[in-house]
Amino acid sequence: MHAFPCGTLFLDFVGTLRARRGAEPTEMLASPEALDMWFVESGMVDASPGADAADLMAARRVREAIYSLTAAVLAGERLEDEALTEVNRQAAGLPVGVRLDRGGSRHRVGTVSQALTLLARETVETLGGPEGALLRECARPECTQTYLDRSRGHRREWCAMETCGNRVKAAAYRARRRGATN
């Protein structure tokens, strides 16, 4: 089961490599099946796109290019040419399609490449638009998740209160209690 704390698909996709600066990052896209599951759980497609090993490699390459661009924006640095080329190339493809069935239900269908195109386009639109200024990294040191701070006053600190926010607050509470008993 995958996590979607950001509310922004391309940033949640970047987060599929957890604790990326840690000694042992956790790869959530460990298999083609895990990639398929991510696309379905995210709501990008309704059915598994049928990823294979080459699709997994392509997805990781796009993910790392997106991460490179978001890290550069966060740091106020120049965007890396290789990452720009990768994301722009992917953004030029055909995105996930939608279909209407006879019963009037909508279905999202597509290949891995089409799903990656949707993520790349969201990256371009966000980083190249006004929302790029809202990009933040989670304040929990062990977390490397990035998110868009759309909060009132733009003071959000964590990728998600349910996970990182609660951990930081609980640790601070325990530290205060230890200090009060000594």
mmCIF file of C-alpha atoms in Angstrom:
data_model
loop_
_atom_site.group_PDB
_atom_site.id
_atom_site.type_symbol
_atom_site.label_atom_id
_atom_site.label_comp_id
_atom_site.label_asym_id
_atom_site.label_seq_id
_atom_site.Cartn_x
_atom_site.Cartn_y
_atom_site.Cartn_z
ATOM 1 C CA MET A 1 0.000 0.000 0.000
ATOM 2 C CA HIS A 2 1.377 3.394 -0.979
ATOM 3 C CA ALA A 3 1.153 6.730 0.817
ATOM 4 C CA PHE A 4 -0.070 9.976 -0.745
ATOM 5 C CA PRO A 5 0.622 12.669 1.873
ATOM 6 C CA CYS A 6 1.229 15.612 -0.476
ATOM 7 C CA GLY A 7 -2.023 15.943 -2.352
ATOM 8 C CA THR A 8 0.093 16.483 -5.463
ATOM 9 C CA LEU A 9 0.759 13.386 -7.550
ATOM 10 C CA PHE A 10 4.199 14.245 -8.902
ATOM 11 C CA LEU A 11 5.491 14.987 -5.385
ATOM 12 C CA ASP A 12 3.921 11.813 -4.012
ATOM 13 C CA PHE A 13 5.655 9.973 -6.853
ATOM 14 C CA VAL A 14 9.013 11.495 -5.850
ATOM 15 C CA GLY A 15 8.252 10.216 -2.345
ATOM 16 C CA THR A 16 8.269 6.600 -3.522
ATOM 17 C CA LEU A 17 11.970 6.632 -2.618
ATOM 18 C CA ARG A 18 11.631 7.238 1.111
ATOM 19 C CA ALA A 19 14.338 8.691 3.337
ATOM 20 C CA ARG A 20 16.434 9.204 0.213
ATOM 21 C CA ARG A 21 19.276 10.939 2.076
ATOM 22 C CA GLY A 22 19.389 8.282 4.784
ATOM 23 C CA ALA A 23 21.868 5.422 5.006
ATOM 24 C CA GLU A 24 19.306 2.986 3.608
ATOM 25 C CA PRO A 25 16.559 4.647 1.536
ATOM 26 C CA THR A 26 13.389 2.588 1.101
ATOM 27 C CA GLU A 27 12.395 1.902 -2.495
ATOM 28 C CA MET A 28 8.623 1.683 -2.735
ATOM 29 C CA LEU A 29 8.783 0.921 -6.470
ATOM 30 C CA ALA A 30 10.668 -2.342 -6.001
ATOM 31 C CA SER A 31 8.910 -4.207 -8.816
ATOM 32 C CA PRO A 32 6.800 -3.605 -11.911
ATOM 33 C CA GLU A 33 3.787 -4.780 -9.888
ATOM 34 C CA ALA A 34 4.481 -2.136 -7.212
ATOM 35 C CA LEU A 35 4.605 0.515 -9.952
ATOM 36 C CA ASP A 36 1.265 -0.679 -11.346
ATOM 37 C CA MET A 37 -0.201 -0.613 -7.841
ATOM 38 C CA TRP A 38 1.036 2.970 -7.305
ATOM 39 C CA PHE A 39 -0.658 4.161 -10.490
ATOM 40 C CA VAL A 40 -3.948 2.466 -9.552
ATOM 41 C CA GLU A 41 -3.882 3.559 -5.880
ATOM 42 C CA SER A 42 -3.114 7.140 -6.916
ATOM 43 C CA GLY A 43 -6.223 7.178 -9.103
ATOM 44 C CA MET A 44 -4.252 7.930 -12.255
ATOM 45 C CA VAL A 45 -5.604 4.783 -13.929
ATOM 46 C CA ASP A 46 -8.423 2.424 -13.017
ATOM 47 C CA ALA A 47 -6.650 -0.780 -14.012
ATOM 48 C CA SER A 48 -3.068 -1.959 -13.895
ATOM 49 C CA PRO A 49 -1.134 -0.659 -16.902
ATOM 50 C CA GLY A 50 0.930 -3.883 -17.008
ATOM 51 C CA ALA A 51 4.397 -2.531 -16.221
ATOM 52 C CA ASP A 52 7.505 -4.525 -17.064
ATOM 53 C CA ALA A 53 11.168 -4.148 -16.039
ATOM 54 C CA ALA A 54 11.844 -1.505 -18.717
ATOM 55 C CA ASP A 55 8.828 0.510 -17.549
ATOM 56 C CA LEU A 56 10.098 0.340 -13.969
ATOM 57 C CA MET A 57 13.506 1.659 -15.034
ATOM 58 C CA ALA A 58 11.856 4.468 -17.021
ATOM 59 C CA ALA A 59 9.619 5.364 -14.072
ATOM 60 C CA ARG A 60 12.569 5.565 -11.698
ATOM 61 C CA ARG A 61 14.478 7.699 -14.216
ATOM 62 C CA VAL A 62 11.551 10.132 -14.517
ATOM 63 C CA ARG A 63 11.093 10.142 -10.734
ATOM 64 C CA GLU A 64 14.736 11.055 -10.167
ATOM 65 C CA ALA A 65 14.579 13.774 -12.824
ATOM 66 C CA ILE A 66 11.511 15.234 -11.107
ATOM 67 C CA TYR A 67 13.328 15.036 -7.755
ATOM 68 C CA SER A 68 16.347 16.839 -9.230
ATOM 69 C CA LEU A 69 14.142 19.657 -10.492
ATOM 70 C CA THR A 70 12.199 20.008 -7.236
ATOM 71 C CA ALA A 71 15.427 19.981 -5.186
ATOM 72 C CA ALA A 72 16.865 22.721 -7.407
ATOM 73 C CA VAL A 73 13.720 24.843 -7.039
ATOM 74 C CA LEU A 74 13.807 24.350 -3.242
ATOM 75 C CA ALA A 75 17.456 25.402 -3.132
ATOM 76 C CA GLY A 76 16.969 28.310 -5.533
ATOM 77 C CA GLU A 77 19.474 26.755 -7.929
ATOM 78 C CA ARG A 78 19.620 26.446 -11.700
ATOM 79 C CA LEU A 79 17.689 23.472 -13.080
ATOM 80 C CA GLU A 80 19.915 20.631 -14.285
ATOM 81 C CA ASP A 81 19.938 20.128 -18.074
ATOM 82 C CA GLU A 82 19.674 16.315 -17.951
ATOM 83 C CA ALA A 83 16.664 16.406 -15.613
ATOM 84 C CA LEU A 84 15.009 19.124 -17.713
ATOM 85 C CA THR A 85 15.501 17.089 -20.869
ATOM 86 C CA GLU A 86 14.015 13.967 -19.262
ATOM 87 C CA VAL A 87 10.949 15.689 -17.812
ATOM 88 C CA ASN A 88 10.295 17.775 -20.936
ATOM 89 C CA ARG A 89 10.655 14.696 -23.173
ATOM 90 C CA GLN A 90 8.178 12.776 -21.041
ATOM 91 C CA ALA A 91 5.775 15.737 -20.813
ATOM 92 C CA ALA A 92 5.561 15.827 -24.628
ATOM 93 C CA GLY A 93 3.984 12.361 -24.751
ATOM 94 C CA LEU A 94 0.345 11.332 -24.708
ATOM 95 C CA PRO A 95 -1.239 11.413 -21.227
ATOM 96 C CA VAL A 96 -3.607 8.924 -19.614
ATOM 97 C CA GLY A 97 -6.914 8.803 -21.454
ATOM 98 C CA VAL A 98 -10.458 8.850 -20.193
ATOM 99 C CA ARG A 99 -13.326 6.832 -21.582
ATOM 100 C CA LEU A 100 -17.034 6.794 -20.986
ATOM 101 C CA ASP A 101 -18.809 3.438 -20.959
ATOM 102 C CA ARG A 102 -22.415 2.742 -21.962
ATOM 103 C CA GLY A 103 -23.522 3.059 -18.369
ATOM 104 C CA GLY A 104 -22.170 6.590 -18.173
ATOM 105 C CA SER A 105 -19.169 5.749 -15.987
ATOM 106 C CA ARG A 106 -15.790 7.342 -16.591
ATOM 107 C CA HIS A 107 -12.654 5.194 -16.754
ATOM 108 C CA ARG A 108 -9.018 6.313 -16.710
ATOM 109 C CA VAL A 109 -6.900 4.092 -18.939
ATOM 110 C CA GLY A 110 -3.317 4.181 -20.075
ATOM 111 C CA THR A 111 0.136 2.744 -20.249
ATOM 112 C CA VAL A 112 3.019 3.392 -17.887
ATOM 113 C CA SER A 113 4.417 5.915 -20.360
ATOM 114 C CA GLN A 114 1.096 7.770 -20.455
ATOM 115 C CA ALA A 115 0.948 7.877 -16.644
ATOM 116 C CA LEU A 116 4.528 9.196 -16.534
ATOM 117 C CA THR A 117 3.526 11.847 -19.071
ATOM 118 C CA LEU A 118 0.767 13.000 -16.742
ATOM 119 C CA LEU A 119 3.277 13.255 -13.857
ATOM 120 C CA ALA A 120 5.809 15.113 -16.011
ATOM 121 C CA ARG A 121 3.165 17.585 -17.183
ATOM 122 C CA GLU A 122 2.075 18.226 -13.601
ATOM 123 C CA THR A 123 5.733 18.839 -12.734
ATOM 124 C CA VAL A 124 6.156 21.358 -15.565
ATOM 125 C CA GLU A 125 2.893 23.159 -14.755
ATOM 126 C CA THR A 126 3.649 23.391 -11.044
ATOM 127 C CA LEU A 127 7.363 24.182 -11.031
ATOM 128 C CA GLY A 128 7.008 26.560 -13.972
ATOM 129 C CA GLY A 129 3.978 28.326 -12.531
ATOM 130 C CA PRO A 130 3.128 30.338 -9.439
ATOM 131 C CA GLU A 131 2.702 27.225 -7.261
ATOM 132 C CA GLY A 132 6.422 26.521 -7.601
ATOM 133 C CA ALA A 133 6.967 29.147 -4.902
ATOM 134 C CA LEU A 134 4.908 26.991 -2.498
ATOM 135 C CA LEU A 135 7.320 24.053 -2.657
ATOM 136 C CA ARG A 136 8.597 22.916 0.756
ATOM 137 C CA GLU A 137 10.397 19.956 2.281
ATOM 138 C CA CYS A 138 9.097 18.177 5.379
ATOM 139 C CA ALA A 139 10.665 19.511 8.602
ATOM 140 C CA ARG A 140 11.050 16.022 10.087
ATOM 141 C CA PRO A 141 14.787 15.322 9.603
ATOM 142 C CA GLU A 142 14.309 11.678 8.606
ATOM 143 C CA CYS A 143 11.707 12.552 5.967
ATOM 144 C CA THR A 144 12.657 13.904 2.568
ATOM 145 C CA GLN A 145 9.115 14.297 1.240
ATOM 146 C CA THR A 146 8.376 17.550 -0.574
ATOM 147 C CA TYR A 147 4.946 19.171 -0.753
ATOM 148 C CA LEU A 148 3.168 22.349 -1.805
ATOM 149 C CA ASP A 149 2.356 24.543 1.185
ATOM 150 C CA ARG A 150 -1.140 25.711 0.360
ATOM 151 C CA SER A 151 -1.944 26.382 4.011
ATOM 152 C CA ARG A 152 -3.260 29.691 5.186
ATOM 153 C CA GLY A 153 -0.231 31.796 6.069
ATOM 154 C CA HIS A 154 2.072 29.266 4.375
ATOM 155 C CA ARG A 155 3.403 27.876 7.659
ATOM 156 C CA ARG A 156 2.894 24.155 7.101
ATOM 157 C CA GLU A 157 5.891 22.223 8.405
ATOM 158 C CA TRP A 158 5.229 18.563 7.612
ATOM 159 C CA CYS A 159 4.331 16.549 4.562
ATOM 160 C CA ALA A 160 1.415 15.141 6.574
ATOM 161 C CA MET A 161 0.244 15.762 10.110
ATOM 162 C CA GLU A 162 -0.923 12.143 10.438
ATOM 163 C CA THR A 163 2.620 10.836 10.034
ATOM 164 C CA CYS A 164 5.499 13.253 10.360
ATOM 165 C CA GLY A 165 3.674 15.955 12.312
ATOM 166 C CA ASN A 166 2.474 13.500 14.947
ATOM 167 C CA ARG A 167 5.941 11.927 15.258
ATOM 168 C CA VAL A 168 7.650 15.288 15.764
ATOM 169 C CA LYS A 169 5.064 16.479 18.268
ATOM 170 C CA ALA A 170 5.125 13.187 20.207
ATOM 171 C CA ALA A 171 8.945 13.239 20.373
ATOM 172 C CA ALA A 172 8.887 16.842 21.635
ATOM 173 C CA TYR A 173 6.290 15.924 24.256
ATOM 174 C CA ARG A 174 8.369 12.942 25.463
ATOM 175 C CA ALA A 175 11.466 15.152 25.635
ATOM 176 C CA ARG A 176 9.603 17.746 27.714
ATOM 177 C CA ARG A 177 8.311 15.049 30.075
ATOM 178 C CA ARG A 178 11.816 13.591 30.521
ATOM 179 C CA GLY A 179 13.132 17.092 31.251
ATOM 180 C CA ALA A 180 10.393 17.744 33.819
ATOM 181 C CA THR A 181 11.124 14.512 35.748
ATOM 182 C CA ASN A 182 14.879 15.086 36.026
#
